[in-house]
Short mmCIF file of C-alpha atoms in Angstrom, two decimals:
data_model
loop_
_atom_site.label_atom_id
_atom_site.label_comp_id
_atom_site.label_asym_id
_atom_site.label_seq_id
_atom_site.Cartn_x
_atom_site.Cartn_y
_atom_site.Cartn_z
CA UNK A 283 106.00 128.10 109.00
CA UNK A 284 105.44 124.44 108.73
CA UNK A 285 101.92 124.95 110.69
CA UNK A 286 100.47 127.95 108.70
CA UNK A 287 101.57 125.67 105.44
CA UNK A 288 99.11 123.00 106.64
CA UNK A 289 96.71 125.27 108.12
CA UNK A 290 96.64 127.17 104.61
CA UNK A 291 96.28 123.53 103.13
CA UNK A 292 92.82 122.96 105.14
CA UNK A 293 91.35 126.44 104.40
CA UNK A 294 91.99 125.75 100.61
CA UNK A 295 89.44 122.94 100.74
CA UNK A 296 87.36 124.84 103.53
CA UNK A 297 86.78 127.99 101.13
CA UNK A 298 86.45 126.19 98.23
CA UNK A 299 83.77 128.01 95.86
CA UNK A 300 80.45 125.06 95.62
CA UNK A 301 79.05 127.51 93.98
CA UNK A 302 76.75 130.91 94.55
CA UNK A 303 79.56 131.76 96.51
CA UNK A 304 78.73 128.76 98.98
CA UNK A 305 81.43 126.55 100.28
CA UNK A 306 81.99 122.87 101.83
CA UNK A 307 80.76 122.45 104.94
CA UNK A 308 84.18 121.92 106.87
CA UNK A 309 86.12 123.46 108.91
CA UNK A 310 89.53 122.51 111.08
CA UNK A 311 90.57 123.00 114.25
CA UNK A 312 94.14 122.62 114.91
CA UNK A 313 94.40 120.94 118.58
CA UNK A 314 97.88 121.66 119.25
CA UNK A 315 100.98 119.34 119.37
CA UNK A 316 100.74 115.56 120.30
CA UNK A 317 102.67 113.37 122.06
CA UNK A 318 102.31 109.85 119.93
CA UNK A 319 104.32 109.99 116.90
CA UNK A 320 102.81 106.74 115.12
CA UNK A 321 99.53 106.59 113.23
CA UNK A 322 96.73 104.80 115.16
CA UNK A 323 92.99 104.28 115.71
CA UNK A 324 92.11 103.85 118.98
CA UNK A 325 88.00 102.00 118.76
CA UNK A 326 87.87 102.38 122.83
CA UNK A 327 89.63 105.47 123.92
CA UNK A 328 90.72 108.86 122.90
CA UNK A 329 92.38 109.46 119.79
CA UNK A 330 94.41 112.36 117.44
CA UNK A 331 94.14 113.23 114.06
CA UNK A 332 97.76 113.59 113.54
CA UNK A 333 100.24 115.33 111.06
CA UNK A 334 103.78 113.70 110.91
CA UNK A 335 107.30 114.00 109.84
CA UNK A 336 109.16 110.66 109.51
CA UNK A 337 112.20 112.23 110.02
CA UNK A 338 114.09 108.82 110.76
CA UNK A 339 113.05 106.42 108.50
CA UNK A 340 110.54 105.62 106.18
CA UNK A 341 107.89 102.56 108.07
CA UNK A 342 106.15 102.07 104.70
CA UNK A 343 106.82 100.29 101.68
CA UNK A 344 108.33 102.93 98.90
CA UNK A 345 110.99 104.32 100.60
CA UNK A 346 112.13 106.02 97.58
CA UNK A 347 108.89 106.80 96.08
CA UNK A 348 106.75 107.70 98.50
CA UNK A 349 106.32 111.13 99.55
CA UNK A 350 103.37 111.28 101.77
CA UNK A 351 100.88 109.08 103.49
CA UNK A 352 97.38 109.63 104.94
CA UNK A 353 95.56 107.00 106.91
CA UNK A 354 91.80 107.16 107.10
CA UNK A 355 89.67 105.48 109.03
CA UNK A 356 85.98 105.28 108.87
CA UNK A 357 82.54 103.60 109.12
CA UNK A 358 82.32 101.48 105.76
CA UNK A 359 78.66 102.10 105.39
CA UNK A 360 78.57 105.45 106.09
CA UNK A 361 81.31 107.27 105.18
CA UNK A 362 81.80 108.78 108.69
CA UNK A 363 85.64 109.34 109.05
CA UNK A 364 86.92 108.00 112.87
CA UNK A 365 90.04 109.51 112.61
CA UNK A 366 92.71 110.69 110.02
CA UNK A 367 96.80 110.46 110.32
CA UNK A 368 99.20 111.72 107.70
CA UNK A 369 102.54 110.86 107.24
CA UNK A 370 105.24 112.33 105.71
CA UNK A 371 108.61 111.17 103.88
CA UNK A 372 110.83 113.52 105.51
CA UNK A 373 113.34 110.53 105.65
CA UNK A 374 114.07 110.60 101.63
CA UNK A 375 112.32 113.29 101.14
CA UNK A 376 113.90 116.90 100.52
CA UNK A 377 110.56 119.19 101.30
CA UNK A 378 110.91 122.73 100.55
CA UNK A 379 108.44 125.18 101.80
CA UNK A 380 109.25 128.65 99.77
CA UNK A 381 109.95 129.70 96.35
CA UNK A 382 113.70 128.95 96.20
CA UNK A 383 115.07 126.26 94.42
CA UNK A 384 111.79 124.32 95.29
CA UNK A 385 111.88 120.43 95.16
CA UNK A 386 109.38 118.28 96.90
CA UNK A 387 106.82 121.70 97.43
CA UNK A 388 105.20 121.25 101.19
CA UNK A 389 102.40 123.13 100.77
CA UNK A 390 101.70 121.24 97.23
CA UNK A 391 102.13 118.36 99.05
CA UNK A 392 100.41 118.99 102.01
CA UNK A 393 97.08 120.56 99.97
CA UNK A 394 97.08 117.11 98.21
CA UNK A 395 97.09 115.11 101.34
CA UNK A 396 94.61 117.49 103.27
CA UNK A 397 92.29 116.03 100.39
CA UNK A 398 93.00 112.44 101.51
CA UNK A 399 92.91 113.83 104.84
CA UNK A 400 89.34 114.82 104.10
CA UNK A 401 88.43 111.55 102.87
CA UNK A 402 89.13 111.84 99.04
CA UNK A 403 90.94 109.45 96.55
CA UNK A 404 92.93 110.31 93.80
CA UNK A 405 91.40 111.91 90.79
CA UNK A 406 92.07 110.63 86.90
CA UNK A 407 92.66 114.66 86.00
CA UNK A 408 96.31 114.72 85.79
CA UNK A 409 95.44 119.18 86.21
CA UNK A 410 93.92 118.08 89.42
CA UNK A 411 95.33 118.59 92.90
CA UNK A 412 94.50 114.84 93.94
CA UNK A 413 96.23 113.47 90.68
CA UNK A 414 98.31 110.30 92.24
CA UNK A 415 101.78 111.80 90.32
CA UNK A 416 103.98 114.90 91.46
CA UNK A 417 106.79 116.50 89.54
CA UNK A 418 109.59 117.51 91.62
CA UNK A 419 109.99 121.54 91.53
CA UNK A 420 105.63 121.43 90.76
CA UNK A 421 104.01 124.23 92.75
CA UNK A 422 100.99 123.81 90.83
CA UNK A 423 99.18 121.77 93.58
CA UNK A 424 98.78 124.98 95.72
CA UNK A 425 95.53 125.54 93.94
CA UNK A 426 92.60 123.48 93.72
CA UNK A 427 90.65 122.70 89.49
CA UNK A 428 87.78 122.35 89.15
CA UNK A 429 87.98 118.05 89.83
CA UNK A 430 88.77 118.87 93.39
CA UNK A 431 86.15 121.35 94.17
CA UNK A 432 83.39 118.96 92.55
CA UNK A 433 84.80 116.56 94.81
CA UNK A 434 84.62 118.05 97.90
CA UNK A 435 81.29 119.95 97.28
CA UNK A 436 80.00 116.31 96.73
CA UNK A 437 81.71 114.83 100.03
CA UNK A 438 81.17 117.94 102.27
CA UNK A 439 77.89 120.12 100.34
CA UNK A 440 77.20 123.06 101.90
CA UNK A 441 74.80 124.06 104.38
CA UNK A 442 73.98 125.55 107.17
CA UNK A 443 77.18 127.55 109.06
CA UNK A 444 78.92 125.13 111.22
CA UNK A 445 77.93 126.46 115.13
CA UNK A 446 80.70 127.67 116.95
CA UNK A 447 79.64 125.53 119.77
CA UNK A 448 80.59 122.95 117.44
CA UNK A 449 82.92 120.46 119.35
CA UNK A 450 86.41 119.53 117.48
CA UNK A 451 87.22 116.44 119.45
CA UNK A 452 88.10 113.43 118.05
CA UNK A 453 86.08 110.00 118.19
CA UNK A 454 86.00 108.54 121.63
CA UNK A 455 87.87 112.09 122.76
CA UNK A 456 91.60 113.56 122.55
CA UNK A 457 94.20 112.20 123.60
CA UNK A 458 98.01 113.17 123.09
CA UNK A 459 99.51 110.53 123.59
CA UNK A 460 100.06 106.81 121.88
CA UNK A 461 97.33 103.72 123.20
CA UNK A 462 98.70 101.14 125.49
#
């Protein structure tokens, strides 16, 4: 369940209308389960762009506050993102992830931090999916406004179809498992 909620989370930005019925060129692959369970660029060997539960505690700042965290790394003058991590409260953090008696909604949740994910900031449109506030019990962020489809037409326009010899790997290749 938890995986099609994330999955679902990346094809919302991925089919996101640009326009003339054209749409971001993006697309996912989901690599299968990893190993390392911290977030971590690795600039000389293999990496994983990681989604995590921090089931036992919280290794942030805003324990209480914080529901989510995504990590980006990437090339300061050109925007190329090196690798991506998010973290999730799941320490203080009551996620729910269906209709019933819904409190901190996943796939809200999770749609907002695929953005970051994806290499957006927050937006000033409180109606917007990458608004920087969530209401408990909101399912609201399911869907994207138009503030988060101008945004990632802008950061991913659309083009050509990606090939499907298109290689998923990470920067520097995959690798499972935390660096030395």
């Amino acid at each position: 369940t938890i995986t099609n909620i994330f999955e679902d989370a990346f094809e919302l930005w991925a089919n996101a209308d640009c326009g003339s019925g054209k749409h971001p060129r993006i697309t996912a692959v989901n690599l299968g389960p990893v190993e390392c369970n911290v977030h971590e660029y690795n600039k000389k060997a293999g990496n994983a762009n990681v989604i995590m539960f921090q089931d036992e505690a919280w290794p942030h700042s805003g324990s209480g506050s914080t529901l989510a965290l995504t990590t980006v790394t990437y090339n300061v003058d050109t925007g190329e993102i090196y690798d991506a991590d998010m973290e999730l409260n799941s320490a203080n953090v009551a996620f729910t992830w269906d209709d019933k008696l819904v409190k901190y909604d996943l796939a809200s949740i999770a749609a907002h931090e695929t953005g970051h994910f994806l290499g957006l900031s927050h937006s000033t449109d409180s109606t917007a999916t990458m608004y920087a506030d969530y209401s408990p019990g909101a399912t609201g962020l399911r869907t994207l406004e138009a503030d988060d489809i101008a945004a990632i037409c802008a950061v991913f326009p659309p083009g050509d179809p990606i090939p499907s010899t298109c290689d998923p790997t990470p920067r520097r290749g995959f690798e499972s498992g935390c660096s030395p």
